[in-house]
Structure formats: C-alpha cells, structure tokens
Amino acid sequence: MRKLSCPSILDNVQPSMVKQYPFPHLVIYDAIPERFAEILTNNFIIQSFDLNANNKRLDISASEASTNNALIDEWKEFIKFHSSSDFFLQVIKIFEDYLGGYNKLSNIDLKNARIGVRNLDSFKDKDILMDAQISINTPVNFSTSVRKVHTDNINKFF
C-alpha cells in the first residue's frame, strides 16, 4: 500500500495508451505531478555518488533505498512503491492484452504472482523480483560507452 502523497508513474495511464510498434510500450509525459517531481529533484542526493569515474552508471536500488539515511521519505516511498506488488499489478493491468503468451511460457499466473524485491528476496519464495532504481551517469570526460554491446535477458520486463 502506498501513501496518498506518493504518485505512481502509471496513475494517469490507460491500456488504450499502449503503443504497439515496434513492441508494446508507453510514452508518458509528466508521469508524476510537477510538485512531487520538484521535491524529488530538489532532494536528489548527488553527494552520495562518486562522480570521478568517466561515463559510469551509478545506482541506488530498491534493496538499498529503505536503509539509505541520505534519502528523504518521499524518495524512499517512491522507490518502495515502484518495486511493489501494487505497481506490478498496475503494469499487468495496462499490458495484459500483450502478455497472453507469457503465462504459458513461464507457468506463472501474473495476477497472482508472489512479488519480491531484487537483492532482498529470492526465487525460492517469490515468482517475480522487482527493482526500482535511482540512477545517474557520471560526466563524460572522454568518449566511451556506459555499457558494451549486450542482449537483454528474455526473462525481464522493462
């Protein structure tokens, strides 16, 4: 359950907004209220990151957020909700027309899946592990790629 003051990025999204090409996806403008975005932005903990590396991605995952004393409550609640079963069910409701084959492939009933948090829970007890991250890239001082050529794992939703 989320606090009323904590918005979901999907609060104003309907299944009819899903774009099908080249794959089912959403484009969400103003995903959270401007005032809440200002609170998060104004309380971004840039001092918690080492910015000396060149073009490196740095993250605070959901498993770390709840115990990070530098994060304000709004950040903690926002991350907690977006890695929760309630958020997962919002995603499933929006994309359910496109997930028909997934249940057959995975043998997981997505609407009744046991949801956990990555790096806190395991697949021994949970069917799906969620994560929501605060991520930044360090400044680019010379040309590099944050990530080398790769293929995403087929068992992940993004």
PDB file of C-alpha atoms in Angstrom:
ATOM      1  CA  MET A   1       0.000   0.000   0.000  1.00  0.00           C
ATOM      2  CA  ARG A   2       1.353   3.428  -0.876  1.00  0.00           C
ATOM      3  CA  LYS A   3       0.928   6.731   0.838  1.00  0.00           C
ATOM      4  CA  LEU A   4      -1.534   9.049  -0.886  1.00  0.00           C
ATOM      5  CA  SER A   5       1.213  11.620  -1.333  1.00  0.00           C
ATOM      6  CA  CYS A   6       3.310   9.162  -3.365  1.00  0.00           C
ATOM      7  CA  PRO A   7       2.221   9.052  -7.000  1.00  0.00           C
ATOM      8  CA  SER A   8       2.670   6.151  -9.373  1.00  0.00           C
ATOM      9  CA  ILE A   9       4.148   6.867 -12.784  1.00  0.00           C
ATOM     10  CA  LEU A  10       1.129   4.919 -14.096  1.00  0.00           C
ATOM     11  CA  ASP A  11      -1.647   6.792 -12.262  1.00  0.00           C
ATOM     12  CA  ASN A  12      -2.871   8.525 -15.425  1.00  0.00           C
ATOM     13  CA  VAL A  13      -2.243   5.684 -17.872  1.00  0.00           C
ATOM     14  CA  GLN A  14      -4.919   3.587 -19.564  1.00  0.00           C
ATOM     15  CA  PRO A  15      -4.374   0.385 -21.585  1.00  0.00           C
ATOM     16  CA  SER A  16      -5.533   2.273 -24.692  1.00  0.00           C
ATOM     17  CA  MET A  17      -2.386   4.427 -24.422  1.00  0.00           C
ATOM     18  CA  VAL A  18      -0.061   1.490 -25.159  1.00  0.00           C
ATOM     19  CA  LYS A  19       1.793   1.942 -28.423  1.00  0.00           C
ATOM     20  CA  GLN A  20       2.225  -1.354 -30.245  1.00  0.00           C
ATOM     21  CA  TYR A  21       5.054  -0.635 -32.680  1.00  0.00           C
ATOM     22  CA  PRO A  22       7.783  -1.846 -32.680  1.00  0.00           C
ATOM     23  CA  PHE A  23       6.781  -3.551 -29.395  1.00  0.00           C
ATOM     24  CA  PRO A  24       4.202  -2.719 -26.702  1.00  0.00           C
ATOM     25  CA  HIS A  25       5.380   0.359 -24.785  1.00  0.00           C
ATOM     26  CA  LEU A  26       4.259   3.619 -23.209  1.00  0.00           C
ATOM     27  CA  VAL A  27       5.370   7.190 -23.648  1.00  0.00           C
ATOM     28  CA  ILE A  28       4.299   9.085 -20.530  1.00  0.00           C
ATOM     29  CA  TYR A  29       4.601  12.849 -20.371  1.00  0.00           C
ATOM     30  CA  ASP A  30       4.507  14.429 -16.912  1.00  0.00           C
ATOM     31  CA  ALA A  31       4.383  10.993 -15.316  1.00  0.00           C
ATOM     32  CA  ILE A  32       4.279  12.460 -11.821  1.00  0.00           C
ATOM     33  CA  PRO A  33       2.846  15.755 -10.583  1.00  0.00           C
ATOM     34  CA  GLU A  34       5.203  18.702 -11.025  1.00  0.00           C
ATOM     35  CA  ARG A  35       5.283  19.480  -7.302  1.00  0.00           C
ATOM     36  CA  PHE A  36       6.305  15.916  -6.416  1.00  0.00           C
ATOM     37  CA  ALA A  37       8.935  15.941  -9.178  1.00  0.00           C
ATOM     38  CA  GLU A  38      10.330  19.156  -7.694  1.00  0.00           C
ATOM     39  CA  ILE A  39      10.557  17.547  -4.251  1.00  0.00           C
ATOM     40  CA  LEU A  40      12.479  14.576  -5.662  1.00  0.00           C
ATOM     41  CA  THR A  41      14.717  16.771  -7.821  1.00  0.00           C
ATOM     42  CA  ASN A  42      15.477  19.254  -5.059  1.00  0.00           C
ATOM     43  CA  ASN A  43      16.365  16.406  -2.710  1.00  0.00           C
ATOM     44  CA  PHE A  44      18.430  14.338  -5.121  1.00  0.00           C
ATOM     45  CA  ILE A  45      21.410  13.009  -3.199  1.00  0.00           C
ATOM     46  CA  ILE A  46      24.158  13.812  -5.682  1.00  0.00           C
ATOM     47  CA  GLN A  47      26.654  13.905  -2.800  1.00  0.00           C
ATOM     48  CA  SER A  48      26.115  10.156  -2.299  1.00  0.00           C
ATOM     49  CA  PHE A  49      27.659   9.356  -5.666  1.00  0.00           C
ATOM     50  CA  ASP A  50      31.337   9.309  -6.618  1.00  0.00           C
ATOM     51  CA  LEU A  51      31.367  11.357  -9.815  1.00  0.00           C
ATOM     52  CA  ASN A  52      35.074  10.908 -10.576  1.00  0.00           C
ATOM     53  CA  ALA A  53      34.742   7.965 -12.972  1.00  0.00           C
ATOM     54  CA  ASN A  54      34.190   8.707 -16.659  1.00  0.00           C
ATOM     55  CA  ASN A  55      30.700   7.967 -18.035  1.00  0.00           C
ATOM     56  CA  LYS A  56      29.791   5.353 -15.433  1.00  0.00           C
ATOM     57  CA  ARG A  57      26.262   4.409 -14.419  1.00  0.00           C
ATOM     58  CA  LEU A  58      25.637   4.638 -10.684  1.00  0.00           C
ATOM     59  CA  ASP A  59      22.553   3.229  -8.960  1.00  0.00           C
ATOM     60  CA  ILE A  60      20.735   3.059  -5.663  1.00  0.00           C
ATOM     61  CA  SER A  61      18.422   0.056  -5.913  1.00  0.00           C
ATOM     62  CA  ALA A  62      15.199  -0.606  -4.042  1.00  0.00           C
ATOM     63  CA  SER A  63      17.037  -3.010  -1.749  1.00  0.00           C
ATOM     64  CA  GLU A  64      19.337  -0.160  -0.662  1.00  0.00           C
ATOM     65  CA  ALA A  65      16.904   2.761  -0.665  1.00  0.00           C
ATOM     66  CA  SER A  66      14.977   1.935   2.500  1.00  0.00           C
ATOM     67  CA  THR A  67      18.134   1.961   4.623  1.00  0.00           C
ATOM     68  CA  ASN A  68      19.840   4.911   2.938  1.00  0.00           C
ATOM     69  CA  ASN A  69      19.788   7.666   5.556  1.00  0.00           C
ATOM     70  CA  ALA A  70      20.573  10.337   2.949  1.00  0.00           C
ATOM     71  CA  LEU A  71      17.242   9.738   1.172  1.00  0.00           C
ATOM     72  CA  ILE A  72      14.178  11.707   2.237  1.00  0.00           C
ATOM     73  CA  ASP A  73      10.935   9.831   2.922  1.00  0.00           C
ATOM     74  CA  GLU A  74       9.426  10.844  -0.445  1.00  0.00           C
ATOM     75  CA  TRP A  75      12.273   9.159  -2.323  1.00  0.00           C
ATOM     76  CA  LYS A  76      12.014   6.059  -0.130  1.00  0.00           C
ATOM     77  CA  GLU A  77       8.241   5.790  -0.642  1.00  0.00           C
ATOM     78  CA  PHE A  78       8.527   6.403  -4.392  1.00  0.00           C
ATOM     79  CA  ILE A  79      11.121   3.636  -4.779  1.00  0.00           C
ATOM     80  CA  LYS A  80       9.263   1.298  -2.410  1.00  0.00           C
ATOM     81  CA  PHE A  81       6.004   1.647  -4.331  1.00  0.00           C
ATOM     82  CA  HIS A  82       7.610   1.230  -7.761  1.00  0.00           C
ATOM     83  CA  SER A  83       9.158  -2.068  -6.656  1.00  0.00           C
ATOM     84  CA  SER A  84       5.958  -3.391  -5.047  1.00  0.00           C
ATOM     85  CA  SER A  85       3.251  -5.881  -5.955  1.00  0.00           C
ATOM     86  CA  ASP A  86       0.766  -2.994  -6.285  1.00  0.00           C
ATOM     87  CA  PHE A  87       2.894  -1.383  -9.004  1.00  0.00           C
ATOM     88  CA  PHE A  88       3.442  -4.759 -10.686  1.00  0.00           C
ATOM     89  CA  LEU A  89      -0.331  -5.215 -10.863  1.00  0.00           C
ATOM     90  CA  GLN A  90      -0.688  -1.750 -12.422  1.00  0.00           C
ATOM     91  CA  VAL A  91       1.785  -2.803 -15.120  1.00  0.00           C
ATOM     92  CA  ILE A  92      -0.015  -6.105 -15.708  1.00  0.00           C
ATOM     93  CA  LYS A  93      -3.395  -4.367 -15.986  1.00  0.00           C
ATOM     94  CA  ILE A  94      -2.052  -1.950 -18.607  1.00  0.00           C
ATOM     95  CA  PHE A  95      -0.175  -4.551 -20.662  1.00  0.00           C
ATOM     96  CA  GLU A  96      -2.344  -7.636 -20.122  1.00  0.00           C
ATOM     97  CA  ASP A  97      -3.518  -7.729 -23.755  1.00  0.00           C
ATOM     98  CA  TYR A  98       0.113  -8.246 -24.775  1.00  0.00           C
ATOM     99  CA  LEU A  99       1.096 -10.806 -22.146  1.00  0.00           C
ATOM    100  CA  GLY A 100      -1.142 -13.710 -23.153  1.00  0.00           C
ATOM    101  CA  GLY A 101       1.709 -15.979 -24.132  1.00  0.00           C
ATOM    102  CA  TYR A 102       3.794 -15.189 -21.082  1.00  0.00           C
ATOM    103  CA  ASN A 103       1.671 -17.216 -18.665  1.00  0.00           C
ATOM    104  CA  LYS A 104       2.004 -20.252 -20.936  1.00  0.00           C
ATOM    105  CA  LEU A 105       5.785 -19.866 -21.192  1.00  0.00           C
ATOM    106  CA  SER A 106       6.512 -19.233 -17.531  1.00  0.00           C
ATOM    107  CA  ASN A 107       3.733 -21.158 -15.770  1.00  0.00           C
ATOM    108  CA  ILE A 108       3.283 -18.090 -13.564  1.00  0.00           C
ATOM    109  CA  ASP A 109      -0.153 -16.582 -13.085  1.00  0.00           C
ATOM    110  CA  LEU A 110       0.947 -12.959 -13.267  1.00  0.00           C
ATOM    111  CA  LYS A 111      -2.115 -11.567 -11.483  1.00  0.00           C
ATOM    112  CA  ASN A 112      -1.454 -13.840  -8.509  1.00  0.00           C
ATOM    113  CA  ALA A 113       2.336 -13.931  -8.631  1.00  0.00           C
ATOM    114  CA  ARG A 114       4.332 -13.716  -5.429  1.00  0.00           C
ATOM    115  CA  ILE A 115       6.242 -10.435  -5.758  1.00  0.00           C
ATOM    116  CA  GLY A 116       9.529  -9.672  -4.037  1.00  0.00           C
ATOM    117  CA  VAL A 117      12.362  -7.158  -4.282  1.00  0.00           C
ATOM    118  CA  ARG A 118      15.594  -7.975  -6.101  1.00  0.00           C
ATOM    119  CA  ASN A 119      18.558  -8.447  -3.738  1.00  0.00           C
ATOM    120  CA  LEU A 120      16.200  -8.712  -0.741  1.00  0.00           C
ATOM    121  CA  ASP A 121      14.116 -11.722  -1.766  1.00  0.00           C
ATOM    122  CA  SER A 122      14.848 -14.803  -3.867  1.00  0.00           C
ATOM    123  CA  PHE A 123      13.099 -17.008  -6.392  1.00  0.00           C
ATOM    124  CA  LYS A 124      12.838 -19.674  -3.688  1.00  0.00           C
ATOM    125  CA  ASP A 125       9.939 -17.730  -2.179  1.00  0.00           C
ATOM    126  CA  LYS A 126       8.919 -15.325  -4.962  1.00  0.00           C
ATOM    127  CA  ASP A 127       7.855 -15.660  -8.598  1.00  0.00           C
ATOM    128  CA  ILE A 128       8.853 -12.146  -9.687  1.00  0.00           C
ATOM    129  CA  LEU A 129      11.596  -9.902  -8.297  1.00  0.00           C
ATOM    130  CA  MET A 130      11.074  -6.161  -8.767  1.00  0.00           C
ATOM    131  CA  ASP A 131      13.509  -3.272  -8.632  1.00  0.00           C
ATOM    132  CA  ALA A 132      13.234   0.493  -8.931  1.00  0.00           C
ATOM    133  CA  GLN A 133      16.439   2.468  -9.008  1.00  0.00           C
ATOM    134  CA  ILE A 134      17.744   5.971  -8.635  1.00  0.00           C
ATOM    135  CA  SER A 135      20.351   6.068 -11.399  1.00  0.00           C
ATOM    136  CA  ILE A 136      22.719   8.615 -12.872  1.00  0.00           C
ATOM    137  CA  ASN A 137      25.683   8.585 -15.208  1.00  0.00           C
ATOM    138  CA  THR A 138      28.878  10.347 -14.273  1.00  0.00           C
ATOM    139  CA  PRO A 139      30.112  13.167 -16.520  1.00  0.00           C
ATOM    140  CA  VAL A 140      31.678  12.250 -19.855  1.00  0.00           C
ATOM    141  CA  ASN A 141      35.284  13.413 -19.994  1.00  0.00           C
ATOM    142  CA  PHE A 142      36.274  11.259 -22.965  1.00  0.00           C
ATOM    143  CA  SER A 143      34.292   9.144 -25.428  1.00  0.00           C
ATOM    144  CA  THR A 144      33.160   5.782 -24.048  1.00  0.00           C
ATOM    145  CA  SER A 145      30.006   3.721 -23.750  1.00  0.00           C
ATOM    146  CA  VAL A 146      28.322   3.167 -20.390  1.00  0.00           C
ATOM    147  CA  ARG A 147      27.566  -0.381 -21.413  1.00  0.00           C
ATOM    148  CA  LYS A 148      29.146  -2.575 -24.037  1.00  0.00           C
ATOM    149  CA  VAL A 149      27.077  -4.293 -26.721  1.00  0.00           C
ATOM    150  CA  HIS A 150      24.729  -6.725 -24.986  1.00  0.00           C
ATOM    151  CA  THR A 151      21.454  -8.584 -25.283  1.00  0.00           C
ATOM    152  CA  ASP A 152      18.882  -8.078 -22.564  1.00  0.00           C
ATOM    153  CA  ASN A 153      17.752 -11.168 -20.735  1.00  0.00           C
ATOM    154  CA  ILE A 154      14.497 -12.511 -22.192  1.00  0.00           C
ATOM    155  CA  ASN A 155      13.075 -13.158 -18.721  1.00  0.00           C
ATOM    156  CA  LYS A 156      12.940  -9.449 -17.827  1.00  0.00           C
ATOM    157  CA  PHE A 157      10.162  -6.894 -18.167  1.00  0.00           C
ATOM    158  CA  PHE A 158      11.287  -3.307 -18.664  1.00  0.00           C
TER     159      PHE A 158
END
